[in-house]
mmCIF file of C-alpha atoms in Angstrom:
data_model
loop_
_atom_site.group_PDB
_atom_site.id
_atom_site.type_symbol
_atom_site.label_atom_id
_atom_site.label_comp_id
_atom_site.label_asym_id
_atom_site.label_seq_id
_atom_site.Cartn_x
_atom_site.Cartn_y
_atom_site.Cartn_z
ATOM 1 C CA MET A 1 -0.004 -0.007 -0.021
ATOM 2 C CA GLU A 2 2.791 2.447 0.844
ATOM 3 C CA MET A 3 4.485 1.604 -2.448
ATOM 4 C CA GLU A 4 1.319 2.415 -4.363
ATOM 5 C CA ASP A 5 0.998 5.707 -2.485
ATOM 6 C CA GLN A 6 4.586 6.604 -3.333
ATOM 7 C CA MET A 7 4.083 5.775 -7.040
ATOM 8 C CA GLU A 8 0.898 7.837 -7.045
ATOM 9 C CA SER A 9 2.591 10.804 -5.475
ATOM 10 C CA GLN A 10 5.508 10.568 -7.921
ATOM 11 C CA ARG A 11 3.063 10.397 -10.834
ATOM 12 C CA ARG A 12 1.180 13.461 -9.599
ATOM 13 C CA LYS A 13 4.482 15.279 -9.140
ATOM 14 C CA GLY A 14 5.517 14.319 -12.680
ATOM 15 C CA VAL A 15 2.124 15.480 -14.093
ATOM 16 C CA SER A 16 2.331 18.804 -12.295
ATOM 17 C CA LYS A 17 5.878 19.253 -13.459
ATOM 18 C CA ASP A 18 4.849 18.468 -17.058
ATOM 19 C CA ASN A 19 1.909 20.876 -16.858
ATOM 20 C CA LEU A 20 4.076 23.634 -15.497
ATOM 21 C CA ILE A 21 6.584 23.270 -18.294
ATOM 22 C CA SER A 22 3.926 22.821 -20.950
ATOM 23 C CA GLU A 23 2.316 26.095 -19.856
ATOM 24 C CA THR A 24 5.694 27.706 -20.186
ATOM 25 C CA ARG A 25 6.275 26.218 -23.638
ATOM 26 C CA THR A 26 2.820 26.621 -25.205
ATOM 27 C CA GLY A 27 0.842 29.697 -25.890
ATOM 28 C CA SER A 28 0.130 31.767 -29.023
ATOM 29 C CA LEU A 29 2.632 34.505 -29.956
ATOM 30 C CA GLY A 30 -0.340 36.753 -30.919
ATOM 31 C CA CYS A 31 -0.771 38.804 -34.111
ATOM 32 C CA ILE A 32 2.053 41.132 -33.295
ATOM 33 C CA GLY A 33 4.344 38.238 -32.447
ATOM 34 C CA TRP A 34 3.679 36.419 -35.687
ATOM 35 C CA PHE A 35 4.119 39.664 -37.541
ATOM 36 C CA ILE A 36 7.521 40.136 -35.978
ATOM 37 C CA VAL A 37 8.483 36.532 -36.754
ATOM 38 C CA CYS A 38 7.465 36.915 -40.420
ATOM 39 C CA LEU A 39 9.362 40.227 -40.620
ATOM 40 C CA SER A 40 12.419 38.491 -39.165
ATOM 41 C CA GLY A 41 12.141 35.653 -41.778
ATOM 42 C CA LEU A 42 11.795 38.189 -44.558
ATOM 43 C CA PHE A 43 14.791 40.037 -43.307
ATOM 44 C CA MET A 44 16.795 36.826 -43.176
ATOM 45 C CA ILE A 45 15.832 35.929 -46.780
ATOM 46 C CA LEU A 46 16.738 39.380 -48.156
ATOM 47 C CA LEU A 47 20.090 39.421 -46.445
ATOM 48 C CA PHE A 48 20.664 35.692 -46.791
ATOM 49 C CA PRO A 49 24.440 35.549 -47.429
ATOM 50 C CA ILE A 50 25.068 37.615 -44.297
ATOM 51 C CA THR A 51 22.302 36.414 -41.946
ATOM 52 C CA ILE A 52 23.229 32.739 -42.370
ATOM 53 C CA TRP A 53 26.031 33.230 -39.902
ATOM 54 C CA PHE A 54 23.610 34.546 -37.305
ATOM 55 C CA CYS A 55 21.007 31.776 -37.906
ATOM 56 C CA LEU A 56 23.252 28.712 -37.478
ATOM 57 C CA LYS A 57 24.215 27.704 -33.958
ATOM 58 C CA ILE A 58 26.390 24.775 -32.725
ATOM 59 C CA VAL A 59 26.300 23.071 -29.365
ATOM 60 C CA GLN A 60 28.735 20.516 -28.044
ATOM 61 C CA GLU A 61 28.013 16.871 -27.340
ATOM 62 C CA TYR A 62 27.600 17.538 -23.560
ATOM 63 C CA GLU A 63 25.399 20.562 -24.084
ATOM 64 C CA ARG A 64 21.776 21.333 -24.962
ATOM 65 C CA ALA A 65 20.239 24.588 -26.150
ATOM 66 C CA VAL A 66 16.885 25.945 -24.989
ATOM 67 C CA ILE A 67 15.333 28.310 -27.581
ATOM 68 C CA PHE A 68 13.168 31.233 -26.628
ATOM 69 C CA ARG A 69 11.150 32.886 -29.379
ATOM 70 C CA LEU A 70 9.859 36.306 -28.270
ATOM 71 C CA GLY A 71 10.297 35.158 -24.729
ATOM 72 C CA ARG A 72 8.515 31.795 -25.134
ATOM 73 C CA ILE A 73 10.067 28.316 -25.304
ATOM 74 C CA THR A 74 9.600 27.006 -28.835
ATOM 75 C CA ASP A 75 9.876 23.284 -28.438
ATOM 76 C CA ARG A 76 9.178 20.586 -25.789
ATOM 77 C CA LYS A 77 12.710 19.255 -26.294
ATOM 78 C CA ALA A 78 16.054 21.032 -26.077
ATOM 79 C CA LYS A 79 18.155 21.274 -29.256
ATOM 80 C CA GLY A 80 21.523 19.567 -29.728
ATOM 81 C CA PRO A 81 24.044 18.284 -29.929
ATOM 82 C CA GLY A 82 25.269 19.545 -33.298
ATOM 83 C CA ILE A 83 24.129 22.348 -35.549
ATOM 84 C CA PHE A 84 20.593 23.836 -35.649
ATOM 85 C CA PHE A 85 18.802 26.842 -37.047
ATOM 86 C CA ILE A 86 17.241 29.902 -35.366
ATOM 87 C CA LEU A 87 15.591 33.093 -36.544
ATOM 88 C CA PRO A 88 17.652 36.302 -35.990
ATOM 89 C CA CYS A 89 16.311 39.090 -33.859
ATOM 90 C CA THR A 90 13.471 37.011 -32.432
ATOM 91 C CA ASP A 91 15.094 33.863 -31.100
ATOM 92 C CA SER A 92 17.572 33.566 -28.228
ATOM 93 C CA ILE A 93 19.218 30.511 -26.795
ATOM 94 C CA VAL A 94 20.381 29.364 -23.393
ATOM 95 C CA LYS A 95 23.028 26.613 -23.264
ATOM 96 C CA VAL A 96 22.827 24.037 -20.541
ATOM 97 C CA ASP A 97 25.729 21.810 -19.569
ATOM 98 C CA LEU A 98 24.652 18.126 -18.972
ATOM 99 C CA ARG A 99 27.947 16.951 -17.425
ATOM 100 C CA THR A 100 28.046 15.818 -13.784
ATOM 101 C CA VAL A 101 29.028 18.586 -11.418
ATOM 102 C CA SER A 102 30.577 18.107 -7.972
ATOM 103 C CA PHE A 103 30.819 20.649 -5.178
ATOM 104 C CA ASP A 104 31.873 20.611 -1.504
ATOM 105 C CA ILE A 105 29.278 21.311 1.176
ATOM 106 C CA PRO A 106 30.941 23.892 3.493
ATOM 107 C CA PRO A 107 31.534 22.621 7.078
ATOM 108 C CA GLN A 108 28.307 22.893 9.054
ATOM 109 C CA GLU A 109 28.116 23.079 12.847
ATOM 110 C CA ILE A 110 25.201 20.807 13.736
ATOM 111 C CA LEU A 111 23.529 19.962 17.063
ATOM 112 C CA THR A 112 22.870 16.214 17.076
ATOM 113 C CA LYS A 113 19.839 14.534 18.656
ATOM 114 C CA ASP A 114 21.798 13.879 21.896
ATOM 115 C CA SER A 115 22.866 17.583 22.157
ATOM 116 C CA VAL A 116 26.407 17.221 20.889
ATOM 117 C CA THR A 117 27.866 19.897 18.572
ATOM 118 C CA VAL A 118 29.722 18.497 15.594
ATOM 119 C CA CYS A 119 31.231 20.020 12.404
ATOM 120 C CA VAL A 120 30.328 18.044 9.290
ATOM 121 C CA ASP A 121 31.147 18.589 5.595
ATOM 122 C CA GLY A 122 30.440 16.589 2.469
ATOM 123 C CA VAL A 123 30.420 16.465 -1.298
ATOM 124 C CA VAL A 124 27.478 16.260 -3.788
ATOM 125 C CA TYR A 125 27.460 14.986 -7.371
ATOM 126 C CA PHE A 126 24.573 16.120 -9.636
ATOM 127 C CA ARG A 127 23.697 16.724 -13.242
ATOM 128 C CA VAL A 128 20.964 18.376 -15.336
ATOM 129 C CA SER A 129 18.461 15.773 -16.397
ATOM 130 C CA ASP A 130 15.876 18.217 -17.971
ATOM 131 C CA PRO A 131 17.477 21.315 -19.609
ATOM 132 C CA ILE A 132 14.186 23.111 -20.159
ATOM 133 C CA ALA A 133 13.028 22.612 -16.518
ATOM 134 C CA SER A 134 16.435 23.806 -15.198
ATOM 135 C CA VAL A 135 16.021 27.028 -17.191
ATOM 136 C CA ALA A 136 12.267 27.714 -16.891
ATOM 137 C CA ASN A 137 11.572 26.600 -13.297
ATOM 138 C CA VAL A 138 14.489 28.024 -11.290
ATOM 139 C CA THR A 139 16.670 31.134 -11.587
ATOM 140 C CA ASN A 140 19.996 29.387 -10.920
ATOM 141 C CA ALA A 141 19.778 25.619 -10.569
ATOM 142 C CA ASP A 142 23.407 25.151 -9.627
ATOM 143 C CA PHE A 143 23.312 27.758 -6.828
ATOM 144 C CA SER A 144 19.950 26.565 -5.572
ATOM 145 C CA THR A 145 21.140 22.997 -5.322
ATOM 146 C CA ARG A 146 24.191 24.087 -3.332
ATOM 147 C CA LEU A 147 21.981 25.966 -0.822
ATOM 148 C CA LEU A 148 19.517 23.133 -0.567
ATOM 149 C CA ALA A 149 22.347 20.625 0.093
ATOM 150 C CA GLN A 150 23.546 22.667 3.143
ATOM 151 C CA THR A 151 20.068 22.774 4.691
ATOM 152 C CA THR A 152 19.445 19.089 3.914
ATOM 153 C CA LEU A 153 22.632 18.176 5.651
ATOM 154 C CA ARG A 154 21.504 20.068 8.761
ATOM 155 C CA ASN A 155 18.082 18.578 8.796
ATOM 156 C CA VAL A 156 19.167 14.951 8.328
ATOM 157 C CA LEU A 157 22.008 15.076 10.921
ATOM 158 C CA GLY A 158 19.760 16.879 13.414
ATOM 159 C CA THR A 159 17.690 13.618 13.731
ATOM 160 C CA LYS A 160 20.724 11.448 14.443
ATOM 161 C CA ASN A 161 22.697 10.941 17.652
ATOM 162 C CA LEU A 162 26.457 11.064 17.791
ATOM 163 C CA ALA A 163 26.970 7.339 17.572
ATOM 164 C CA GLU A 164 24.831 7.163 14.394
ATOM 165 C CA VAL A 165 26.697 10.076 12.798
ATOM 166 C CA LEU A 166 30.049 8.358 13.400
ATOM 167 C CA SER A 167 29.065 4.856 12.362
ATOM 168 C CA ASP A 168 26.238 5.212 9.806
ATOM 169 C CA ARG A 169 27.746 7.599 7.200
ATOM 170 C CA GLU A 170 26.523 5.470 4.234
ATOM 171 C CA GLY A 171 22.895 5.605 5.527
ATOM 172 C CA ILE A 172 23.058 9.354 6.167
ATOM 173 C CA ALA A 173 24.473 9.908 2.656
ATOM 174 C CA HIS A 174 21.693 7.807 1.117
ATOM 175 C CA SER A 175 18.999 9.700 3.056
ATOM 176 C CA MET A 176 20.460 13.025 1.925
ATOM 177 C CA GLN A 177 20.565 11.776 -1.666
ATOM 178 C CA SER A 178 16.924 10.782 -1.623
ATOM 179 C CA SER A 179 15.793 14.096 -0.065
ATOM 180 C CA LEU A 180 17.910 16.261 -2.486
ATOM 181 C CA ASP A 181 16.760 14.268 -5.518
ATOM 182 C CA GLU A 182 13.098 14.663 -4.564
ATOM 183 C CA ALA A 183 13.382 18.366 -3.848
ATOM 184 C CA THR A 184 15.363 19.147 -7.076
ATOM 185 C CA ASP A 185 13.238 17.014 -9.394
ATOM 186 C CA ASN A 186 11.092 19.981 -10.437
ATOM 187 C CA TRP A 187 14.244 21.905 -11.290
ATOM 188 C CA GLY A 188 15.431 19.247 -13.743
ATOM 189 C CA ILE A 189 18.318 18.161 -11.485
ATOM 190 C CA LYS A 190 19.319 14.585 -10.827
ATOM 191 C CA VAL A 191 21.397 14.082 -7.689
ATOM 192 C CA GLU A 192 23.682 11.105 -8.414
ATOM 193 C CA ARG A 193 25.643 10.744 -5.192
ATOM 194 C CA VAL A 194 26.200 12.276 -1.751
ATOM 195 C CA GLU A 195 29.161 11.518 0.465
ATOM 196 C CA ILE A 196 30.082 12.616 4.075
ATOM 197 C CA LYS A 197 33.680 13.673 4.013
ATOM 198 C CA ASP A 198 34.616 14.445 7.656
ATOM 199 C CA VAL A 199 33.046 14.675 11.057
ATOM 200 C CA LYS A 200 34.888 16.965 13.464
ATOM 201 C CA LEU A 201 34.333 16.648 17.222
ATOM 202 C CA PRO A 202 35.102 19.247 19.875
ATOM 203 C CA ILE A 203 38.559 18.895 21.512
ATOM 204 C CA GLN A 204 37.081 18.254 24.975
ATOM 205 C CA LEU A 205 34.834 15.515 23.554
ATOM 206 C CA GLN A 206 37.817 13.887 21.759
ATOM 207 C CA ARG A 207 39.745 13.878 25.080
ATOM 208 C CA ALA A 208 36.767 12.354 26.953
ATOM 209 C CA MET A 209 36.343 9.664 24.318
ATOM 210 C CA ALA A 210 40.033 8.876 24.286
ATOM 211 C CA ALA A 211 40.018 8.552 28.092
ATOM 212 C CA GLU A 212 37.041 6.255 27.972
ATOM 213 C CA ALA A 213 38.631 4.098 25.258
ATOM 214 C CA GLU A 214 41.914 3.918 27.247
ATOM 215 C CA ALA A 215 40.038 2.875 30.446
ATOM 216 C CA ALA A 216 38.161 0.204 28.538
ATOM 217 C CA ARG A 217 41.461 -1.150 27.051
ATOM 218 C CA GLU A 218 43.056 -1.201 30.483
ATOM 219 C CA ALA A 219 40.067 -3.083 31.936
ATOM 220 C CA ARG A 220 40.326 -5.663 29.116
ATOM 221 C CA ALA A 221 44.026 -5.981 29.754
ATOM 222 C CA LYS A 222 43.505 -6.652 33.453
ATOM 223 C CA VAL A 223 40.909 -9.238 32.681
ATOM 224 C CA ILE A 224 43.197 -10.994 30.208
ATOM 225 C CA ALA A 225 46.059 -10.918 32.698
ATOM 226 C CA ALA A 226 43.889 -12.436 35.330
ATOM 227 C CA GLU A 227 42.751 -15.164 33.048
ATOM 228 C CA GLY A 228 46.323 -15.886 32.208
ATOM 229 C CA GLU A 229 47.271 -16.183 35.922
ATOM 230 C CA MET A 230 44.373 -18.549 36.460
ATOM 231 C CA ASN A 231 45.376 -20.801 33.539
ATOM 232 C CA ALA A 232 49.040 -20.757 34.691
ATOM 233 C CA SER A 233 48.123 -21.777 38.222
ATOM 234 C CA ARG A 234 46.040 -24.671 36.858
ATOM 235 C CA ALA A 235 48.927 -25.782 34.735
ATOM 236 C CA LEU A 236 51.321 -25.639 37.675
ATOM 237 C CA LYS A 237 48.874 -27.662 39.790
ATOM 238 C CA GLU A 238 48.747 -30.360 37.100
ATOM 239 C CA ALA A 239 52.532 -30.352 36.778
ATOM 240 C CA SER A 240 52.977 -30.723 40.553
ATOM 241 C CA LEU A 241 50.659 -33.741 40.484
ATOM 242 C CA VAL A 242 52.716 -35.384 37.740
ATOM 243 C CA ILE A 243 55.978 -34.740 39.557
ATOM 244 C CA ALA A 244 54.598 -36.071 42.825
ATOM 245 C CA GLU A 245 53.756 -39.379 41.118
ATOM 246 C CA SER A 246 57.330 -39.835 39.745
ATOM 247 C CA PRO A 247 60.284 -38.834 42.049
ATOM 248 C CA SER A 248 62.761 -39.103 39.100
ATOM 249 C CA ALA A 249 60.848 -36.328 37.318
ATOM 250 C CA LEU A 250 61.880 -33.876 40.044
ATOM 251 C CA GLN A 251 65.503 -34.848 39.465
ATOM 252 C CA LEU A 252 65.186 -34.282 35.747
ATOM 253 C CA ARG A 253 63.517 -30.901 36.297
ATOM 254 C CA TYR A 254 66.340 -29.915 38.711
ATOM 255 C CA LEU A 255 68.976 -30.784 36.069
ATOM 256 C CA GLN A 256 67.076 -28.963 33.332
ATOM 257 C CA THR A 257 66.971 -25.804 35.540
ATOM 258 C CA LEU A 258 70.703 -26.046 36.083
ATOM 259 C CA ASN A 259 71.331 -26.325 32.353
ATOM 260 C CA THR A 260 69.176 -23.282 31.644
ATOM 261 C CA ILE A 261 71.041 -21.204 34.181
ATOM 262 C CA ALA A 262 74.489 -22.331 32.955
ATOM 263 C CA ALA A 263 73.608 -21.397 29.379
ATOM 264 C CA GLU A 264 73.263 -17.719 30.185
ATOM 265 C CA LYS A 265 76.296 -15.377 30.763
ATOM 266 C CA ASN A 266 75.680 -14.175 34.288
ATOM 267 C CA SER A 267 77.472 -14.014 37.643
ATOM 268 C CA THR A 268 75.081 -16.299 39.451
ATOM 269 C CA ILE A 269 76.776 -18.776 41.831
ATOM 270 C CA ILE A 270 75.122 -22.128 42.123
ATOM 271 C CA PHE A 271 75.631 -24.724 44.823
ATOM 272 C CA PRO A 272 74.124 -28.023 43.592
ATOM 273 C CA LEU A 273 72.918 -30.387 46.210
ATOM 274 C CA PRO A 274 72.175 -34.057 45.750
ATOM 275 C CA MET A 275 68.464 -34.880 45.451
ATOM 276 C CA ASP A 276 68.884 -37.578 48.062
ATOM 277 C CA VAL A 277 69.808 -35.007 50.634
ATOM 278 C CA ILE A 278 66.805 -32.885 49.709
ATOM 279 C CA SER A 279 64.512 -35.815 49.765
ATOM 280 C CA HIS A 280 65.761 -36.775 53.216
ATOM 281 C CA PHE A 281 64.671 -33.376 54.572
ATOM 282 C CA MET A 282 61.437 -33.508 52.683
ATOM 283 C CA ARG A 283 60.509 -36.849 54.369
ATOM 284 C CA LYS A 284 61.078 -35.306 57.742
#
């Protein structure tokens, strides 16, 4: 049901957009207008060798031309690319670049949902999808999109807490892209991609987070050390039980310890004692 409602709203939005543009494009020039057009055509024919250079226009592969005749848009589709013909004196053209444009969103100081002030910036990629709408429906589509991107960044991040801002950048960028694309659809703008570049935290908050992380690491280190001590004590207990079952094992361990000490270059003085003497004292 929600999907049907969204499709219906998009269809209505598209219909309203088409109606707005069609109203701009259609309409009679009037008697005076047609008289001026005919006069311009007659003037072009009389001075044909000269006026041909004013009638032919060329646009590049990545451009489109919107033609105004006496202030009205002449066609439902923009001209180009290549060469096309206009009437002198009555027709004027506006060239629109269809290439993808990128711009940086200036750093914005934003208060998050959990009352933390952060400084966030980003980058937006967009292009003109409808040249006629971008000329007829908005004064400056590029500048308007830049301003809207700043306010959209503030609105989206204002509903997130600090943890979500730091961890869910991809979701925030997708939400911004959807909002911008929906808002600029009537301007003939297609927002292709939005990225969050950097999130700057206050110095005091950085220090507090660093202290919290350091305390957490120290706590984990103490737990790991305690677990190591416990495992070592269990191993020593098992080793003592094995040695107690075989008296010769204690002798071998004693000789191994002497060998380890002798291998190192140190000034330790060792007085070896026979195991029989030690065992005699142990029995007592």
